[in-house]
mmCIF file of C-alpha atoms in Angstrom:
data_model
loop_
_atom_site.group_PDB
_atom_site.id
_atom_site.type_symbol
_atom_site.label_atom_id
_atom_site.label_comp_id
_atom_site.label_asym_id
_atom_site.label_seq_id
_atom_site.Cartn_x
_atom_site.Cartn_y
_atom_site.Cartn_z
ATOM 1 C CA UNK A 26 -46.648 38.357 3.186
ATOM 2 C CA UNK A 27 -46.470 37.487 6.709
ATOM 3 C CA UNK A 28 -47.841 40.449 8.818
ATOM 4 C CA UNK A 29 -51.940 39.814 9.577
ATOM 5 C CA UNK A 30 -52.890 43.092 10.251
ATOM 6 C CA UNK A 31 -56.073 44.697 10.761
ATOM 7 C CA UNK A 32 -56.632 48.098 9.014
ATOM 8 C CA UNK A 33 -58.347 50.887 10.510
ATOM 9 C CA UNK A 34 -59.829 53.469 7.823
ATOM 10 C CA UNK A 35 -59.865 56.325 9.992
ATOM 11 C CA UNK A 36 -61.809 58.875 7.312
ATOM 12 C CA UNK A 37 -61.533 60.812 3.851
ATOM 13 C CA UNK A 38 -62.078 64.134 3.874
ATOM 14 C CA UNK A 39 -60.816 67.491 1.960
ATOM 15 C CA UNK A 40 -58.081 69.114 3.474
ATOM 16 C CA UNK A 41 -56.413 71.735 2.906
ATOM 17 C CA UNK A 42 -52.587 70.836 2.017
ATOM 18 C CA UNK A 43 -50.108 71.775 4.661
ATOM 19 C CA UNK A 44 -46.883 73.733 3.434
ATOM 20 C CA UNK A 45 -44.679 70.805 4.048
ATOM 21 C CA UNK A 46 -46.633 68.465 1.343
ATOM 22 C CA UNK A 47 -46.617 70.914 -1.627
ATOM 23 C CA UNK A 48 -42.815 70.716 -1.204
ATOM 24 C CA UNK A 49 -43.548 67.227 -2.649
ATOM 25 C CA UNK A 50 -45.664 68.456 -5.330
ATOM 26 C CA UNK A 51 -49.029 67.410 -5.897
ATOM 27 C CA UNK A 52 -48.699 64.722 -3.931
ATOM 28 C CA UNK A 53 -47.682 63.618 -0.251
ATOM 29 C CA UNK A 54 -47.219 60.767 2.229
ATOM 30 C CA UNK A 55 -46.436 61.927 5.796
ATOM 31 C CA UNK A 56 -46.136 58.778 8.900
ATOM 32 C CA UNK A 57 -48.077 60.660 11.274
ATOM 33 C CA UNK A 58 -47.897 58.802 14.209
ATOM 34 C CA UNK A 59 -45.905 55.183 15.233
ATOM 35 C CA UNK A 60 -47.195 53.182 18.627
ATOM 36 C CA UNK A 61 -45.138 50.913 19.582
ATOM 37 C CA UNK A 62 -45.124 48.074 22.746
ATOM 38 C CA UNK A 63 -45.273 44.345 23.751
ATOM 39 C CA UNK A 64 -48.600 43.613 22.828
ATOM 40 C CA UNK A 65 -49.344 43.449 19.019
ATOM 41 C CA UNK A 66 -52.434 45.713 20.054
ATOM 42 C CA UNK A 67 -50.420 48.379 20.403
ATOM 43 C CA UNK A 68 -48.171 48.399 17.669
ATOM 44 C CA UNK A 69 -49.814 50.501 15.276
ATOM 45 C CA UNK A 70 -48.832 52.552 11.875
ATOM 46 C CA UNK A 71 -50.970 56.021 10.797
ATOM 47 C CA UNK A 72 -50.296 57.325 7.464
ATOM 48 C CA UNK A 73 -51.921 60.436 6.150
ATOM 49 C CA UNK A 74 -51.453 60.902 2.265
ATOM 50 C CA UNK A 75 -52.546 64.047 -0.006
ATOM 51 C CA UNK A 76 -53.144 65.302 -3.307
ATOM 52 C CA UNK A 77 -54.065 68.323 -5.022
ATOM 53 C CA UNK A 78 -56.060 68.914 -8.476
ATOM 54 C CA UNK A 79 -53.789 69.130 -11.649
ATOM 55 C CA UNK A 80 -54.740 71.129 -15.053
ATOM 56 C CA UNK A 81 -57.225 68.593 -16.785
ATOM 57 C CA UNK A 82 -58.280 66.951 -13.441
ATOM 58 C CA UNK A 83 -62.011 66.661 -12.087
ATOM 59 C CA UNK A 84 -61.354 63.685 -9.995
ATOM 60 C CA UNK A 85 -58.609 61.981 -7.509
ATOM 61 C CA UNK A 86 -57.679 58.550 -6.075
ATOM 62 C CA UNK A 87 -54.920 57.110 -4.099
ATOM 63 C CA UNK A 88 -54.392 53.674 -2.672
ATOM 64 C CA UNK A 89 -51.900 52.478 0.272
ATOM 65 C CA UNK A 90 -49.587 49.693 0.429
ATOM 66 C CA UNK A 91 -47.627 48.688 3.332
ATOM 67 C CA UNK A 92 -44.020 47.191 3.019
ATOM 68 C CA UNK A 93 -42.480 45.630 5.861
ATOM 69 C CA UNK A 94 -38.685 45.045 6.184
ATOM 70 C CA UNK A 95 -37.826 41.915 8.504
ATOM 71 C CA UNK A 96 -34.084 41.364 9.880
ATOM 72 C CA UNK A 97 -32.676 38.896 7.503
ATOM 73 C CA UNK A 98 -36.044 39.159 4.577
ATOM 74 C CA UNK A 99 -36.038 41.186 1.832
ATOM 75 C CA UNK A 100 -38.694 44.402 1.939
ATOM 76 C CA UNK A 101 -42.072 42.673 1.252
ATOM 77 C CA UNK A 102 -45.313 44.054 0.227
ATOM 78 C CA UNK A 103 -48.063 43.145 3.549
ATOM 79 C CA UNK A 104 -50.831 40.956 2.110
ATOM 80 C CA UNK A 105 -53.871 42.638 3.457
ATOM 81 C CA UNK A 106 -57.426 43.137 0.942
ATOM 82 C CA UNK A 107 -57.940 45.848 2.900
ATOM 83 C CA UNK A 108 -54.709 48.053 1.659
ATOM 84 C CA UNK A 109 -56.360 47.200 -1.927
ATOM 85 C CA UNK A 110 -58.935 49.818 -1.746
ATOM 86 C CA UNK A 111 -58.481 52.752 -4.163
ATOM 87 C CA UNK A 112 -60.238 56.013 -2.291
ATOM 88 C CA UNK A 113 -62.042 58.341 -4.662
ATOM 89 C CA UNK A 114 -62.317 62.175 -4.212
ATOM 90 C CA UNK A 115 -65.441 63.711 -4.887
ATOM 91 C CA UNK A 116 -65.679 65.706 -8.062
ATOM 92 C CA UNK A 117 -64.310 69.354 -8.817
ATOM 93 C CA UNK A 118 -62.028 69.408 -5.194
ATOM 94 C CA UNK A 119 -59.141 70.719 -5.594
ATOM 95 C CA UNK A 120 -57.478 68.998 -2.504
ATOM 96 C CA UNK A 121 -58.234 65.139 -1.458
ATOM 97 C CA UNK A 122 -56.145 63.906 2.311
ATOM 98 C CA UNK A 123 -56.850 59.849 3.449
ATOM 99 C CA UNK A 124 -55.660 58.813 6.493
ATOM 100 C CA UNK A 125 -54.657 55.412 6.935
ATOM 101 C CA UNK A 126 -53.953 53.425 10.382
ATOM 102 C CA UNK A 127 -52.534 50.266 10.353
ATOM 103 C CA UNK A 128 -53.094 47.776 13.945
ATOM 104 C CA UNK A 129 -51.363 44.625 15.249
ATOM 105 C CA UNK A 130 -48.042 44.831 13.392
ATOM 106 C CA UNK A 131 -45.348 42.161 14.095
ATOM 107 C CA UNK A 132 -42.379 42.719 16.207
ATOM 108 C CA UNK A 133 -38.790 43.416 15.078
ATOM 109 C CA UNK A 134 -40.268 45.076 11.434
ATOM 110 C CA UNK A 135 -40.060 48.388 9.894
ATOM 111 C CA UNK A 136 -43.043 49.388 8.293
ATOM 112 C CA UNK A 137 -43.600 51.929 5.307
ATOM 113 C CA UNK A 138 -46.304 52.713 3.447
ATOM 114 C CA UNK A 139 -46.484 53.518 -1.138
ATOM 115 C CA UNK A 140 -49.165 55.485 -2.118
ATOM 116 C CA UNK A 141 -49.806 55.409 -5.614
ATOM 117 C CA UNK A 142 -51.980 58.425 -6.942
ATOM 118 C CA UNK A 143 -54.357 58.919 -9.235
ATOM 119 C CA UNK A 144 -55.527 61.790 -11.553
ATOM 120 C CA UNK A 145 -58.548 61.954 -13.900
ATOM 121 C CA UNK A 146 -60.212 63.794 -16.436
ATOM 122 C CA UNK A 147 -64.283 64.434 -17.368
ATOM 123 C CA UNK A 148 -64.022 60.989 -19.319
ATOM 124 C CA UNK A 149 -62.975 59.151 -16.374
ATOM 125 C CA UNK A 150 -59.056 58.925 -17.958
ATOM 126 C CA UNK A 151 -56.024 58.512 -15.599
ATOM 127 C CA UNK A 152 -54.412 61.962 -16.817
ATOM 128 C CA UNK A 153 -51.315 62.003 -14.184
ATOM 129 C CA UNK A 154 -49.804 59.417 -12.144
ATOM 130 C CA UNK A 155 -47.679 59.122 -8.874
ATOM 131 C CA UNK A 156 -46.064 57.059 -6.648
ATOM 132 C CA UNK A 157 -44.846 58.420 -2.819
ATOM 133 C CA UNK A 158 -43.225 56.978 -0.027
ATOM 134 C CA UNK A 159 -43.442 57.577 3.565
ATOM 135 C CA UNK A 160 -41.063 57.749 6.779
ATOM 136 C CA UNK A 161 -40.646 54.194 8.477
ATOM 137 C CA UNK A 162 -42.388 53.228 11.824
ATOM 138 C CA UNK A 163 -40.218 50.746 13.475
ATOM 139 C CA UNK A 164 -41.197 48.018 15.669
ATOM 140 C CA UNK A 165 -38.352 46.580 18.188
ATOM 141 C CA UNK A 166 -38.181 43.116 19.534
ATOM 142 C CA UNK A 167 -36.815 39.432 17.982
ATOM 143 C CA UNK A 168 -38.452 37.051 15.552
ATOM 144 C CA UNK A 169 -40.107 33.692 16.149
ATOM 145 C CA UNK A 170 -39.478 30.647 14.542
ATOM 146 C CA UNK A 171 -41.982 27.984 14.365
ATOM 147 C CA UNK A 172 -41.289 24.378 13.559
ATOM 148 C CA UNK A 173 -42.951 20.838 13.580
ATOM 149 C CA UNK A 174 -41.472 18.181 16.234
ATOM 150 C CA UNK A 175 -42.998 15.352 15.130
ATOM 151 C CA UNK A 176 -46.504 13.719 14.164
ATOM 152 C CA UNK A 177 -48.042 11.017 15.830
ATOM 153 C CA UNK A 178 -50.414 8.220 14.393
ATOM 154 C CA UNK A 179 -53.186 6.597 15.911
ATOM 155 C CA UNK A 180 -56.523 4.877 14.533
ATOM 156 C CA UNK A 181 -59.845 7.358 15.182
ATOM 157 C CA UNK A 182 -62.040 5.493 17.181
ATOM 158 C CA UNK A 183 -65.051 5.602 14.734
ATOM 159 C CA UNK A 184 -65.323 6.325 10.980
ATOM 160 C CA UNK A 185 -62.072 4.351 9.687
ATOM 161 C CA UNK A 186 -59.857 7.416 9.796
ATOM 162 C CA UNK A 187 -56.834 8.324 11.379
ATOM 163 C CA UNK A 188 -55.867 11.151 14.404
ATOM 164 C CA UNK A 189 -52.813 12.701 13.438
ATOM 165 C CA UNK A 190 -51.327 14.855 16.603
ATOM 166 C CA UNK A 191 -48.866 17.082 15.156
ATOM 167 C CA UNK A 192 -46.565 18.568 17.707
ATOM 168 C CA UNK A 193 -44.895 22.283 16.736
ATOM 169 C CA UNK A 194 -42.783 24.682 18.911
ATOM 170 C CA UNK A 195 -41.693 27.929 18.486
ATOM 171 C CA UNK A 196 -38.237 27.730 18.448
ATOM 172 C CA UNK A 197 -37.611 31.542 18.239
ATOM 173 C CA UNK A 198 -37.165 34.418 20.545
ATOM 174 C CA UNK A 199 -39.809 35.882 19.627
ATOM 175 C CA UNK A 200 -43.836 35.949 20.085
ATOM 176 C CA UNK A 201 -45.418 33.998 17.320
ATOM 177 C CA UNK A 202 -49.212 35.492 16.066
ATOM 178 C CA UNK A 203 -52.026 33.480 14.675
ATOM 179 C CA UNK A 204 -50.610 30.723 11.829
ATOM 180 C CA UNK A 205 -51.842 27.579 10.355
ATOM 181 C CA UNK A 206 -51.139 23.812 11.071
ATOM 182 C CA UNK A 207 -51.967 21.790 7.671
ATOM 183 C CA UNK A 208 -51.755 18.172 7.279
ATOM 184 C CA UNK A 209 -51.539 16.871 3.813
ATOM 185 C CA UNK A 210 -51.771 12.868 3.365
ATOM 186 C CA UNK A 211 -50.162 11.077 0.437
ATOM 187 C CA UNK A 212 -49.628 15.040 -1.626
ATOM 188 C CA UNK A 213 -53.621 15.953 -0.718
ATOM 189 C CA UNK A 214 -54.239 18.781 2.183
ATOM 190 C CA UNK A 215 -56.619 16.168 4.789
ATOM 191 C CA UNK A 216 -57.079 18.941 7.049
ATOM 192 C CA UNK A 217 -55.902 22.168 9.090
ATOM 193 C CA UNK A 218 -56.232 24.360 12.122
ATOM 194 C CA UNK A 219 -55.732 27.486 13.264
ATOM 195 C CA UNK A 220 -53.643 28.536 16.188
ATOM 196 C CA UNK A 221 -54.029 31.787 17.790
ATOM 197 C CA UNK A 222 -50.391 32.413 18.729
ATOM 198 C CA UNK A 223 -47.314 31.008 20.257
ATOM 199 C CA UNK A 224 -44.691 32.525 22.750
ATOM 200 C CA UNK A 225 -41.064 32.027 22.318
ATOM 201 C CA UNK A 226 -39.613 28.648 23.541
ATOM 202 C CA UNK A 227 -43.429 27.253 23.852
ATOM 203 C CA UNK A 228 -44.906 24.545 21.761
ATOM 204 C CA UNK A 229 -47.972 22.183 21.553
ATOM 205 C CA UNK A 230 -49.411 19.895 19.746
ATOM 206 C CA UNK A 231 -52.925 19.559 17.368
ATOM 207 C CA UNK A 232 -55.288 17.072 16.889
ATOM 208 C CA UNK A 233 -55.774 16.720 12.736
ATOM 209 C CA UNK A 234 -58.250 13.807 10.913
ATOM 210 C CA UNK A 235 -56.872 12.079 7.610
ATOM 211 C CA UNK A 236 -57.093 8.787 5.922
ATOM 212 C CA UNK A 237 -54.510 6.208 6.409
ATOM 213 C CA UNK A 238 -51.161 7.082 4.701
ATOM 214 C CA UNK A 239 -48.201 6.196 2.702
ATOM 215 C CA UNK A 240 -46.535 9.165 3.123
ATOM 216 C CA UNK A 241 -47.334 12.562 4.984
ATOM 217 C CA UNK A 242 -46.117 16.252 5.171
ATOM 218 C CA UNK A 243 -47.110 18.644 7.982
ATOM 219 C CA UNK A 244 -47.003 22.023 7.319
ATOM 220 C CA UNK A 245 -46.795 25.573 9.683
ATOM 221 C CA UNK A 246 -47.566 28.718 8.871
ATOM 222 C CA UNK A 247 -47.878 27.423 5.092
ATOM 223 C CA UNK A 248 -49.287 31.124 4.180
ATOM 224 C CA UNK A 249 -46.291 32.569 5.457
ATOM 225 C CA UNK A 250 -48.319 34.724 7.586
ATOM 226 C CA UNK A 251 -45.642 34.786 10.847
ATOM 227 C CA UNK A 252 -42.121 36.552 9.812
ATOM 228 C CA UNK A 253 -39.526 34.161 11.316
ATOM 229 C CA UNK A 254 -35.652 34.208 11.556
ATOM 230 C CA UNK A 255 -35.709 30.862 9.054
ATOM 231 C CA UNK A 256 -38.568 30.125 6.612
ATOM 232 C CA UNK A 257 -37.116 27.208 5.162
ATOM 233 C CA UNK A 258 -38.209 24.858 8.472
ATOM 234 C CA UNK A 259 -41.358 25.084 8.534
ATOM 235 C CA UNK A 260 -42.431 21.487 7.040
ATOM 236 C CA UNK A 261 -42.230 17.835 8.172
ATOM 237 C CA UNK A 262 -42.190 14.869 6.144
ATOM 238 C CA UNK A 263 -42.478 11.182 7.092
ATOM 239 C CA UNK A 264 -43.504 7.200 5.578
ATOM 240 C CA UNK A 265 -46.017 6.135 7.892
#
């Protein structure tokens, strides 16, 4: 996925189960609040999700995903070990509530978060399961689009390798965050860097070591870690 963000586990606590939830049945995911602005330290996502005891139950989980829906990309599941984390309930409650805040999402996305649920018996058995999905925080502005321009060659002054300056714009109307520049010589990666972010209509270029070459392919954003209006130009290939 394509959105870094940075996940803020607020707390887990008991709570007692507001009169709007049980309309969902055991099992609720509210968006609680959605910050939006220019800066991607603003834009922010909180969730709150909660579940309440079943017959058989001693114990409850639930886990958060975030999917993000770009103009023009299908609805993707946001790549973040952080959203992995299953939260556990203490034993014998008969309500469990997680709050979930999500920073630095990317511009022009609309964000929504699955909670899958989890019930279990004495034995530690999954007894019930459940799935919920919350209200969308949208996020205005316009994509980037980040491209290479060209890579130039020249011998390094000691050790027998090569400088390769790679030169990459973003060609999009929108603010670019962090991505990757790789540089891989004859099909192996020689090396990589990463850039902290790129505004629209801006580009640069990056100093990367390799051996000498037959052929080479530069790379941005090869994690896919930037949403972008085109994801099919994000490589350059040459014969050196």
């Amino acid at each position: 996925m394509r959105t870094r963000t940075a996940c803020a586990l607020v707390f887990a606590l008991v709570l007692l189960l507001p009169a709007a939830a049980r309309a969902d049945g055991p099992a609720s995911v509210h968006l609680t609040r959605c910050k939006t602005g220019p800066d991607p330290s603003e834009r922010t996502a909180t969730y709150k999700a909660w579940m309440r005891a079943v017959p058989g139950s001693v114990r409850m989980a639930l886990r958060f995903r975030l999917v993000a829906h770009y103009p023009g990309h299908h609805p993707e599941v946001v790549a973040d070990s952080k959203l992995r984390v299953w939260h556990y309930s203490h034993h014998e409650v008969t309500r469990y509530g997680y709050r979930q805040t999500i920073k630095h999402l990317a511009a022009a996305g609309t964000y929504r978060t699955v909670v899958r649920f989890r019930w279990y018996d004495a034995n530690g058995q999954v007894i019930r399961r459940a799935k919920r999905v919350s209200g969308a925080c949208v996020q205005k502005g316009q994509l980037p689009n980040l491209v290479i321009t060209g890579v130039q060659i020249s011998r390094a002054p000691v050790g027998g390798n090569y400088v390769y300056g790679v030169s990459y714009a973003n060609i999009g109307r929108g603010e670019a965050g962090s991505f990757s520049v790789a540089l891989f010589v004859d099909g192996a990666l020689a090396d990589s860097r990463e850039i902290s972010g790129l505004g629209p209509g801006e580009g640069s270029t990056v100093y990367l070591n390799g051996p000498a070459c037959r052929r080479l392919r530069a790379v941005i954003d090869r994690e896919n870690a930037v949403p972008e209006t085109n994801e099919g130009d994000n490589s350059y290939r040459a014969r050196c």
